[in-house]
Amino acid sequence: MKASFVFTVVSALIAKIASADSCWSQDLGYPCCQSTVDVRYTDKDGLWGVENGNWCDTTTTTKTSDNTSDNNNSDDTTVAAPSGTQFVHSGNPFAGHEFFINPYYTAEVDAAIAQMSNSELAAKAEKMKEYSNAIWLDSLKNMNDWLEKNLKGALAQQTSSGKTVLTVFVVYDLPGRDCHALASNGELLANESDMERYKSEYIDIIEGHLKTYNSQPVVLIIEPDSLANMVTNIESTPACADSQKYYFDGHAYLIQKFGVLKHVAMYLDIGHAFWLGWDDNREKASKVYSEVIASGAPGEVRGFADNVANYTPWEDPSLSRGPDTEWNPCPDEKRYLEAMYQDFTAAGIKSVYFVSDTSRNGKKTDRKHPGEWCNQTGVGIGARPQASPISGMEYLDAFYWVKPLGESDGTSDESAERYDGYCGHETAMKPAPEAGQWFQAHFEEGIKNANPPL
């Protein structure tokens, strides 16, 4: 935005402010500036400053600086505008960055703490706010509400700290989403008109914001459960057969769009060890994922995400290939990724790296069958978000908290439209709210059982 335009609109924007105690940025989730007077970025909303590591509305302060005014104040960092220097991922996308802290999750945790009477438990919960987790763009509305706001927040943090700040988003709104489950079905149906909406109202909008905020690193976790369903459930589940075309077309489209952006790294979801771990499933998966990646050319994919929103331990030495695991040779996530690395590499996939979700697998849960996925009792927060966490596994980019602990997997209300029978099983905690809603009891159990401890 040219400076001449900034100066032209300054007086008009200042006139809109009726009181120094309120400002337009509050409607967007940002505070009014208290002392910062320098305009660091201008967009359609107005004149932005940076104060205490956060964007704020400068029109509430007493002056707006220009090129000749005194620019000395408590925050003398230089803000890189979204259209500034292009960031380019090089090597591990998680390495060398600060991780953006999800403000929505921080607010959820604050509300959870307010319900706790146990001070020791509350102290553990406070520590949860120190760690990053993914921001789920799981509907058109949530994408519009959260994507740009959090990109802007991460940019403010990056500008304030002088260090690159990585934000992780989950792209999750395919037509016919979660075709084999009921608890997390999406808003878009498996038909041509909703496919067009997915492209124009969802993927294209995400692409536009990513292109604008190109000076900061971004990771996208792509459509959890979708391609894994294409490996195992097309023949057994009519809804998955109906969704097949849209899952494949949707992936091709988004890879073409996002895979050419140099500051964006994508990981396609590959389920978990007790979904695709068997030899025949891994063989099928190698073909499916290889074809999907090729369909998105010239876009590129960094790798794959495993155990998203699941509970399978990273290592479980008590399990081996045998009747207890239904002869699965990969009964934990470590062995699963070791096998998938070999299979995907042999299939000719050029970039085979992984990010493993450790948000709820710190403790082996109470589930009696490893296929149980809904609100499992005995849950424990797992390894903290970290780049290159395992020596000797150079293809493991990160442990990361993709699924926010405390957000429900699905309702236990049998009368609910989105009730899934798995959420009524013996080891599923009850009563449970709808998928994505806050589940206080599950959160408290997860922090009690954290491994390593909080």
XYZ file of C-alpha atoms in Angstrom:
454
model
C 0.000 0.000 0.000
C 1.562 3.327 -1.014
C 2.284 5.897 1.702
C 0.239 8.531 -0.108
C -2.864 6.432 0.356
C -2.071 5.961 4.036
C -1.877 9.683 4.581
C -5.093 10.291 2.647
C -7.172 7.970 4.796
C -5.664 8.801 8.193
C -7.988 11.685 9.029
C -11.068 9.803 7.902
C -10.213 6.804 10.029
C -9.455 8.906 13.093
C -12.807 10.617 12.741
C -14.552 7.259 12.961
C -13.289 6.659 16.479
C -15.770 7.908 19.022
C -13.766 6.974 22.077
C -10.194 5.991 22.921
C -11.625 3.076 24.849
C -13.046 1.371 21.763
C -11.854 0.757 18.235
C -12.611 -1.207 15.091
C -9.824 -3.735 15.692
C -11.704 -5.083 18.718
C -14.353 -6.418 16.337
C -11.574 -8.435 14.656
C -10.207 -9.816 17.930
C -7.322 -7.352 18.362
C -6.851 -4.642 21.020
C -6.744 -0.881 20.630
C -3.228 0.538 20.682
C -2.425 2.144 24.023
C 0.803 3.996 23.182
C 2.075 2.865 19.789
C 1.569 5.590 17.186
C 3.420 4.325 14.119
C 1.429 2.840 11.263
C 3.126 -0.441 10.373
C 0.616 -1.907 7.918
C -2.508 -0.717 6.116
C -5.290 -2.868 4.688
C -9.024 -2.624 4.062
C -9.684 -2.624 7.818
C -7.532 0.371 8.634
C -4.173 1.439 10.072
C -2.354 -1.222 12.086
C 0.364 -0.891 14.671
C 2.221 -3.497 16.727
C 2.188 -3.426 20.515
C 3.256 -6.172 22.933
C 3.622 -8.605 20.055
C 0.088 -8.080 18.779
C -1.597 -6.036 16.074
C -3.621 -3.067 17.296
C -5.610 -0.128 15.932
C -3.380 2.959 15.847
C -6.240 5.416 15.392
C -6.967 5.329 19.130
C -3.599 6.905 19.951
C -2.880 10.586 19.841
C -0.944 10.811 16.602
C -0.073 8.938 13.459
C 3.521 9.188 12.339
C 4.643 10.026 8.845
C 8.022 9.854 7.132
C 9.302 12.976 8.920
C 7.889 12.490 12.415
C 9.641 11.062 15.468
C 9.287 7.280 15.253
C 10.804 6.460 18.644
C 8.560 4.349 20.870
C 8.685 1.234 23.017
C 8.425 -1.117 20.005
C 11.068 -0.212 17.419
C 10.961 -3.395 15.353
C 10.284 -3.213 11.645
C 7.127 -4.952 10.510
C 7.408 -6.991 7.325
C 4.141 -6.445 5.452
C 2.404 -9.567 4.122
C 3.455 -8.614 0.608
C 7.078 -8.246 1.734
C 10.013 -10.592 1.375
C 8.969 -14.033 0.163
C 9.694 -16.798 2.666
C 10.926 -20.053 1.147
C 10.899 -23.383 2.988
C 14.273 -25.103 2.901
C 14.563 -28.549 4.446
C 12.403 -29.440 7.444
C 9.457 -26.974 7.501
C 9.207 -27.218 11.305
C 12.871 -26.490 12.026
C 14.231 -23.087 13.006
C 10.927 -21.339 13.752
C 8.860 -20.231 16.682
C 5.492 -22.023 16.698
C 2.375 -19.865 16.646
C 0.164 -20.241 19.713
C -3.479 -20.762 18.759
C -5.390 -17.929 20.518
C -8.736 -19.703 20.256
C -7.333 -22.732 22.064
C -5.751 -20.500 24.698
C -9.201 -19.049 25.378
C -10.681 -22.559 25.612
C -8.036 -23.542 28.157
C -8.650 -20.370 30.184
C -12.342 -21.246 30.321
C -11.471 -24.795 31.385
C -9.208 -23.544 34.175
C -12.052 -21.380 35.475
C -14.017 -24.600 36.083
C -11.237 -26.295 38.085
C -11.074 -26.323 41.864
C -7.875 -28.407 42.016
C -4.940 -25.972 41.971
C -2.442 -28.633 40.914
C -4.592 -29.553 37.919
C -5.083 -25.882 37.062
C -1.315 -25.379 37.080
C -0.921 -28.219 34.598
C -3.604 -26.702 32.417
C -1.790 -23.350 32.439
C 1.223 -25.058 30.874
C -0.911 -26.213 27.957
C -1.046 -22.593 26.775
C 2.701 -22.653 26.160
C 2.448 -25.147 23.312
C 1.318 -24.817 19.739
C -1.439 -26.807 18.100
C -3.125 -26.747 14.727
C -5.953 -24.450 13.695
C -8.757 -26.415 12.021
C -10.436 -24.844 9.000
C -13.303 -27.314 9.247
C -16.087 -25.261 7.673
C -16.474 -22.346 5.303
C -17.347 -20.098 8.224
C -14.416 -21.150 10.380
C -12.040 -20.743 7.478
C -13.301 -17.211 6.876
C -13.221 -16.378 10.588
C -9.855 -17.884 11.495
C -7.477 -18.113 8.558
C -6.547 -14.493 7.897
C -6.920 -13.509 11.547
C -4.320 -16.062 12.624
C -2.005 -15.419 9.700
C -2.084 -11.780 10.730
C -1.459 -12.730 14.366
C 1.509 -14.894 13.423
C 2.912 -12.056 11.328
C 2.654 -9.717 14.310
C 4.500 -12.261 16.474
C 7.137 -12.674 13.769
C 7.565 -8.936 13.450
C 7.799 -8.430 17.198
C 10.223 -11.279 17.890
C 12.375 -10.928 14.808
C 12.104 -14.690 14.304
C 10.082 -16.607 11.753
C 6.781 -17.891 13.163
C 5.239 -21.095 11.823
C 1.470 -21.533 11.736
C -0.139 -24.950 11.173
C -3.623 -25.227 9.675
C -5.783 -28.278 9.002
C -7.607 -28.177 5.664
C -10.768 -30.182 6.331
C -13.942 -29.605 4.338
C -14.038 -32.008 1.385
C -17.435 -32.834 -0.122
C -18.657 -36.020 1.555
C -16.111 -35.573 4.349
C -15.434 -38.514 6.668
C -17.445 -40.894 4.528
C -17.001 -43.844 6.914
C -17.967 -41.969 10.089
C -20.998 -40.054 11.273
C -19.643 -37.869 14.075
C -17.592 -35.567 11.851
C -19.493 -35.447 8.555
C -19.003 -32.111 6.858
C -21.238 -29.412 5.446
C -20.541 -30.129 1.760
C -22.183 -33.074 0.030
C -20.645 -35.383 -2.535
C -22.033 -33.714 -5.650
C -20.835 -31.439 -8.450
C -22.276 -28.194 -7.090
C -20.691 -28.638 -3.680
C -17.415 -29.618 -5.368
C -17.470 -26.249 -7.088
C -18.169 -24.566 -3.750
C -15.226 -26.407 -2.215
C -12.986 -25.041 -4.961
C -14.288 -21.473 -5.222
C -15.464 -20.728 -1.660
C -12.862 -22.707 0.266
C -9.641 -23.647 -1.547
C -9.466 -20.488 -3.659
C -10.051 -18.271 -0.619
C -7.328 -20.083 1.339
C -4.984 -19.720 -1.622
C -5.652 -15.983 -1.786
C -4.787 -15.420 1.866
C -1.696 -17.612 1.654
C -0.449 -15.613 -1.325
C -0.976 -12.387 0.613
C 0.841 -13.571 3.730
C 3.870 -14.943 1.920
C 6.605 -13.692 4.251
C 5.951 -16.326 6.930
C 6.149 -20.143 7.019
C 2.936 -22.164 6.884
C 2.213 -25.901 7.173
C -1.048 -27.447 5.971
C -2.328 -30.821 7.197
C -4.574 -32.007 4.389
C -8.039 -33.549 4.792
C -7.722 -36.056 7.677
C -9.156 -39.548 7.031
C -10.042 -38.866 3.397
C -7.449 -40.784 1.379
C -7.178 -43.514 4.013
C -10.888 -44.131 3.412
C -10.135 -44.431 -0.287
C -7.660 -47.216 0.523
C -9.898 -49.340 2.760
C -13.569 -48.370 2.566
C -14.630 -47.804 -1.037
C -16.013 -51.327 -1.426
C -17.586 -51.635 2.023
C -19.099 -48.175 2.486
C -21.415 -46.721 -0.189
C -20.819 -43.173 1.026
C -17.086 -43.619 0.385
C -17.743 -44.932 -3.108
C -19.965 -41.904 -3.749
C -17.229 -39.576 -2.480
C -14.335 -41.116 -4.384
C -14.393 -38.758 -7.367
C -14.626 -35.675 -5.173
C -11.869 -36.778 -2.809
C -9.474 -37.340 -5.708
C -10.503 -34.225 -7.634
C -10.337 -32.125 -4.473
C -6.824 -33.286 -3.662
C -5.610 -32.699 -7.210
C -7.034 -29.177 -7.139
C -5.604 -28.169 -3.769
C -2.162 -29.639 -4.519
C -2.052 -27.641 -7.746
C -3.013 -24.498 -5.820
C -1.012 -24.807 -2.584
C 1.871 -26.969 -3.772
C 3.448 -24.186 -5.815
C 3.587 -21.724 -2.895
C 7.167 -21.633 -1.649
C 6.312 -20.708 1.927
C 3.715 -23.491 2.310
C 4.462 -27.142 3.104
C 1.741 -29.790 2.796
C 1.312 -33.139 4.527
C -1.354 -35.560 3.298
C -3.122 -37.531 6.016
C -2.318 -41.276 6.138
C -4.533 -42.450 8.981
C -2.675 -44.407 11.647
C -0.974 -47.716 12.373
C -4.188 -49.619 13.023
C -5.797 -48.358 9.853
C -3.228 -48.796 7.104
C -0.518 -50.710 8.955
C -1.171 -54.136 7.428
C 0.942 -55.169 4.424
C -1.926 -55.206 1.925
C -3.247 -51.827 3.077
C 0.197 -50.253 2.816
C 0.578 -51.649 -0.688
C -2.741 -50.123 -1.744
C -1.881 -46.870 -0.002
C 1.389 -46.570 -1.921
C -0.527 -46.666 -5.201
C -3.295 -44.286 -4.075
C -0.987 -41.633 -2.645
C 1.433 -41.838 -5.553
C -1.404 -41.251 -8.026
C -2.893 -38.420 -5.983
C 0.417 -36.568 -5.742
C 1.026 -36.975 -9.470
C -2.459 -35.605 -10.202
C -1.556 -32.354 -8.456
C 1.457 -31.509 -10.617
C 3.165 -29.089 -10.788
C 2.269 -28.714 -7.103
C 4.482 -30.547 -4.634
C 3.778 -32.275 -1.334
C 6.302 -32.332 1.498
C 5.036 -35.520 3.102
C 2.410 -37.155 5.258
C 0.658 -36.784 8.617
C -0.114 -39.791 10.797
C -2.190 -40.450 13.919
C -4.213 -37.256 13.462
C -6.870 -37.138 16.203
C -5.988 -40.697 17.198
C -4.525 -42.376 20.263
C -2.007 -44.945 18.982
C 1.224 -44.716 21.026
C 4.445 -43.680 19.338
C 6.109 -46.802 20.711
C 4.424 -49.806 22.295
C 6.960 -52.583 22.959
C 4.227 -54.721 24.542
C 2.692 -55.335 21.101
C 3.996 -57.397 18.214
C 2.619 -59.039 15.104
C 0.192 -61.618 16.465
C -3.424 -62.358 17.343
C -3.640 -59.410 19.767
C -2.924 -57.007 16.894
C -4.779 -58.963 14.209
C -1.335 -59.745 12.751
C -0.551 -56.099 12.130
C 3.239 -55.769 11.627
C 3.043 -52.085 12.593
C 1.376 -51.987 16.036
C 2.659 -48.523 16.947
C 3.242 -45.290 15.049
C 7.028 -45.591 14.981
C 6.953 -48.955 13.228
C 4.156 -47.719 10.989
C 6.198 -44.771 9.732
C 9.283 -46.901 9.283
C 7.271 -49.219 7.022
C 5.500 -46.413 5.179
C 8.805 -44.694 4.484
C 10.096 -47.826 2.801
C 6.867 -48.438 0.864
C 6.330 -44.864 -0.318
C 9.962 -44.498 -1.352
C 9.779 -47.769 -3.286
C 6.610 -46.502 -5.004
C 8.572 -43.577 -6.425
C 7.180 -40.823 -4.212
C 9.931 -38.210 -4.238
C 9.341 -36.426 -0.938
C 8.600 -38.790 1.945
C 8.612 -36.986 5.302
C 6.236 -37.240 8.222
C 4.627 -35.204 10.990
C 3.172 -37.345 13.775
C 0.281 -36.154 15.949
C 1.249 -36.678 19.599
C -1.548 -34.636 21.131
C -3.305 -37.615 22.746
C -0.984 -40.633 22.659
C 1.257 -40.099 25.679
C -0.429 -42.907 27.575
C -1.888 -46.129 26.280
C -5.635 -45.616 26.550
C -8.213 -48.024 27.958
C -9.482 -49.048 24.523
C -9.917 -52.789 24.090
C -9.453 -52.647 20.331
C -6.956 -50.355 18.574
C -9.659 -49.289 16.147
C -11.522 -47.404 18.877
C -11.219 -43.702 18.054
C -13.859 -41.762 19.974
C -13.086 -39.877 23.230
C -11.056 -42.710 24.734
C -10.735 -42.988 28.501
C -7.211 -43.091 29.882
C -6.081 -40.460 27.377
C -2.824 -38.610 28.030
C -1.148 -35.699 26.273
C 1.959 -36.905 24.448
C 5.338 -35.627 23.325
C 5.559 -31.853 22.967
C 5.670 -30.213 19.530
C 9.239 -30.462 18.296
C 11.127 -30.532 15.008
C 13.317 -33.565 14.224
C 12.439 -35.327 17.487
C 13.963 -38.771 16.870
C 17.634 -39.326 16.168
C 18.139 -41.624 13.197
C 14.710 -40.848 11.699
C 15.679 -37.992 9.419
C 12.391 -38.429 7.564
C 10.382 -37.550 10.685
C 9.978 -33.785 10.437
C 8.123 -33.260 13.698
C 5.982 -34.311 16.578
C 3.105 -31.849 16.647
C -0.283 -31.427 18.341
C -2.672 -31.530 15.387
C -5.832 -32.388 17.338
C -6.385 -29.993 20.246
C -6.792 -31.971 23.469
C -10.202 -31.213 24.974
C -12.131 -30.906 21.730
C -14.562 -33.811 21.440
C -14.389 -36.565 18.820
C -18.168 -36.935 18.724
C -21.333 -36.973 20.780
C -22.445 -39.874 22.952
C -26.095 -38.815 22.606
C -27.726 -41.689 20.736
C -30.577 -39.451 19.598
C -28.271 -36.948 17.921
C -28.164 -36.784 14.129
C -24.393 -37.160 14.089
C -24.182 -39.916 16.687
C -21.642 -42.589 15.768
C -21.773 -45.955 17.524
C -18.069 -45.790 18.369
C -18.851 -42.870 20.686
C -21.144 -45.155 22.672
C -18.616 -47.950 23.150
C -17.448 -48.978 26.595
C -14.130 -47.124 26.516
C -15.552 -43.915 25.027
C -15.918 -41.280 27.756
C -19.497 -40.160 28.398
C -21.418 -37.919 28.326
C -19.651 -36.350 25.366
C -20.628 -33.280 23.328
C -20.656 -32.963 19.538
C -17.409 -33.259 17.590
C -15.243 -30.181 18.008
C -17.046 -28.891 21.097
C -15.188 -28.571 24.389
C -15.093 -31.725 26.522
C -13.908 -30.708 29.989
C -13.615 -34.190 31.506
C -11.571 -35.482 28.569
C -9.252 -32.474 28.782
C -8.693 -32.958 32.507
C -7.923 -36.653 32.056
C -5.505 -35.833 29.257
C -3.445 -33.429 31.340
C -3.469 -35.712 34.386
C -2.011 -38.521 32.282
C 0.447 -36.376 30.303
C 3.617 -38.210 29.300
C 6.037 -36.590 29.776
C 4.284 -34.895 32.716
C 3.273 -31.272 32.441
